[in-house]
Amino acid sequence: MAPSTEDPGRTDRTDAHGNRRATRPGRPGRRRWGAVVGLCLALLAPLLISSAQADSPHTGSTAKKPPAAIAYRTTTVLLGDDDVIGALYRPKSPTPHQSTGLVLTHENDNFIGSVPCLELAKRGFTVLCVKSQYAEQAAVEWDKLALDVGASVRYLRGLSTVHKVTLVGWSGGGAIMAYYQNVAQNGVGACRAPARLDPCDDDLKGMPPADGVVLLDAIPGIAFSDLTALDASVTDESDLRHRDASLDMYDPANGYDPHGSSYGTGFTHRYLDGQAAREAGLIAEAQRLRGEVADGKGQFSDDTPMPVGRYSARIWQADSSLMAHTKGSYPVLSPRHPHGGKPQVVHSVRVPSADPAPNEAWDGSKGGFTADSFLSVGAIRADHLRITADSISGVDWSSTNTATLGNVRGISSPLLIMSMTGHYWLVPSEMYYRGATHAKDKQLVFVEGAEHGFTPCDACASHPGQFGDTVKETFDYVADWVGRHK
């Protein structure tokens, strides 16, 4: 029997397979609390805004009230064995898109009320937006996120009005959705490659694949994103004050300028080598600590804290000549070409965004790792890391399950990739497109002047209003693409 969602104030429970289940005995307090939380979120869902983080999406104030013609109602649901909270958006009246269910989530953000959820609900889709069960990235267990997506897919497939399901991955959610679809389509062998630092287990067997995937300014994966944020000047993980000044990217003597840095090839290579070496040392430490626990010699019986600091030092955020443009030519959405004009080499219009202050402060959301959580989401091998104007190389994408590039290689369903030229994931997005060799139907398109949160980048514009309504352009395009792949 499909879970009922007719009552906007109703809370449904599903197991890991999306089936409606009886309340577990012996936990009445949790049931009452879940019902209260569910009711509150059902009433507030359209108003909630996801939190802003350096690598997490930010919604700003662009969410608009849905037009009356495509009004929607919300229902709060609890998904999977962990009772993850989701908000289901459904049109109040029949629409051409209501039979397509969309799933959105993030590794540690709340996507209820986020821009994509509201914009896609406004366009008449059935949209399930999920609040991550994790509040901090360093606490994430990657495979549990995949199980949450699986519960969401099964839930939507259980609705009589939904005939197809598409995964929509924004920011860190893109890495999750690529991982889920790869494993769902190819089995657990896809997440157990010999190179994996933290292979998956049998819990991911039998997950139902979605019918399509949309990646919206998707990150290359948590592990890669975190690797490139490591301060290469740190020489002692036990005392972060010990640093090599010759590798300090925030030192003007090395090329730093808050208005636009220029480091030169020699310093850039040495800096990237320093990041790779620091990452390798952290991997070795995490493996050592995990081994101690396995041998019964750890500080705790199940896991060990492994904090990591100085985690906000990306050289390519300071030097915009890095990751600056694509190799090939692709359509670009703009006020002049809302459907994408003649393909062109796409250039980023982003402005430098590196600030030394966050690097000096403690970031618990990324730094409070344990040995297990670091290996799950923070570990990647990149012994010969190189970043240029149009490429990223020297990375073993198969060493982590979080790598978007490694996972899109296994996706065979239709795939839409969109990237914002006012942000910095332009080059990785081209790499996903080129790597998705098995996708039956794939497309890559860019949105001129849009920031990571889809709004126009005012600081990037030469005159006010240059980039137009980038939110509308983006989601009109998504709606059209998804609608054509029913």
Coordinates of C-alpha atoms in Angstrom, one line a residue, residues 120 168-171 174 213-219 330-334 337-340 346 415-421 423 425-430 432-433 442-448 450-452 454 470-482 484:
L120 CA 10.4 23.4 -9.3
V168 CA 18.3 16.8 -8.8
G169 CA 21.7 17.3 -7.2
W170 CA 22.6 20.9 -6.3
S171 CA 26.1 21.6 -4.9
G174 CA 25.2 16.6 -6.9
V213 CA 19.8 12.9 -13.1
V214 CA 20.2 16.7 -13.0
L215 CA 23.4 18.2 -11.6
L216 CA 23.2 21.9 -10.7
D217 CA 26.6 23.4 -10.1
A218 CA 27.7 20.2 -8.5
I219 CA 30.9 20.0 -6.4
Y330 CA 28.8 24.7 -25.0
P331 CA 25.5 26.7 -24.9
V332 CA 25.3 29.6 -22.4
L333 CA 21.9 30.8 -21.1
S334 CA 21.6 34.6 -21.0
H337 CA 19.7 33.5 -25.4
P338 CA 17.3 32.0 -22.7
H339 CA 17.6 28.6 -24.4
G340 CA 21.3 28.8 -25.0
V346 CA 32.8 29.3 -21.6
L415 CA 21.9 13.4 -17.6
L416 CA 21.7 17.2 -17.5
I417 CA 24.6 19.2 -16.1
M418 CA 24.3 22.9 -15.5
S419 CA 27.0 25.2 -14.2
M420 CA 27.0 28.8 -13.0
T421 CA 29.7 31.1 -14.6
H423 CA 30.9 30.5 -9.4
W425 CA 32.7 24.7 -10.7
L426 CA 32.8 25.4 -14.4
V427 CA 35.8 23.2 -15.2
P428 CA 34.7 20.3 -13.1
S429 CA 31.3 20.4 -14.8
E430 CA 32.9 20.0 -18.2
Y432 CA 31.6 15.4 -15.6
Y433 CA 30.1 15.8 -19.1
K442 CA 23.6 14.0 -21.8
Q443 CA 23.7 17.8 -22.0
L444 CA 25.9 20.5 -20.5
V445 CA 24.8 24.1 -20.4
F446 CA 26.0 27.2 -18.5
V447 CA 24.2 30.1 -16.9
E448 CA 25.9 33.4 -17.6
A450 CA 24.8 33.2 -12.0
E451 CA 26.2 32.5 -8.6
H452 CA 26.1 29.2 -6.8
F454 CA 21.4 30.8 -8.9
T470 CA 19.2 33.9 -13.8
V471 CA 16.9 32.0 -11.4
K472 CA 14.1 32.0 -13.9
E473 CA 16.5 31.1 -16.8
T474 CA 17.9 28.2 -14.8
F475 CA 14.7 26.5 -13.7
D476 CA 12.8 27.2 -16.9
Y477 CA 15.6 25.2 -18.6
V478 CA 15.5 22.4 -16.0
A479 CA 11.7 22.1 -16.3
D480 CA 11.9 21.9 -20.0
W481 CA 14.6 19.3 -20.0
V482 CA 12.9 17.1 -17.4
R484 CA 11.1 16.2 -22.4

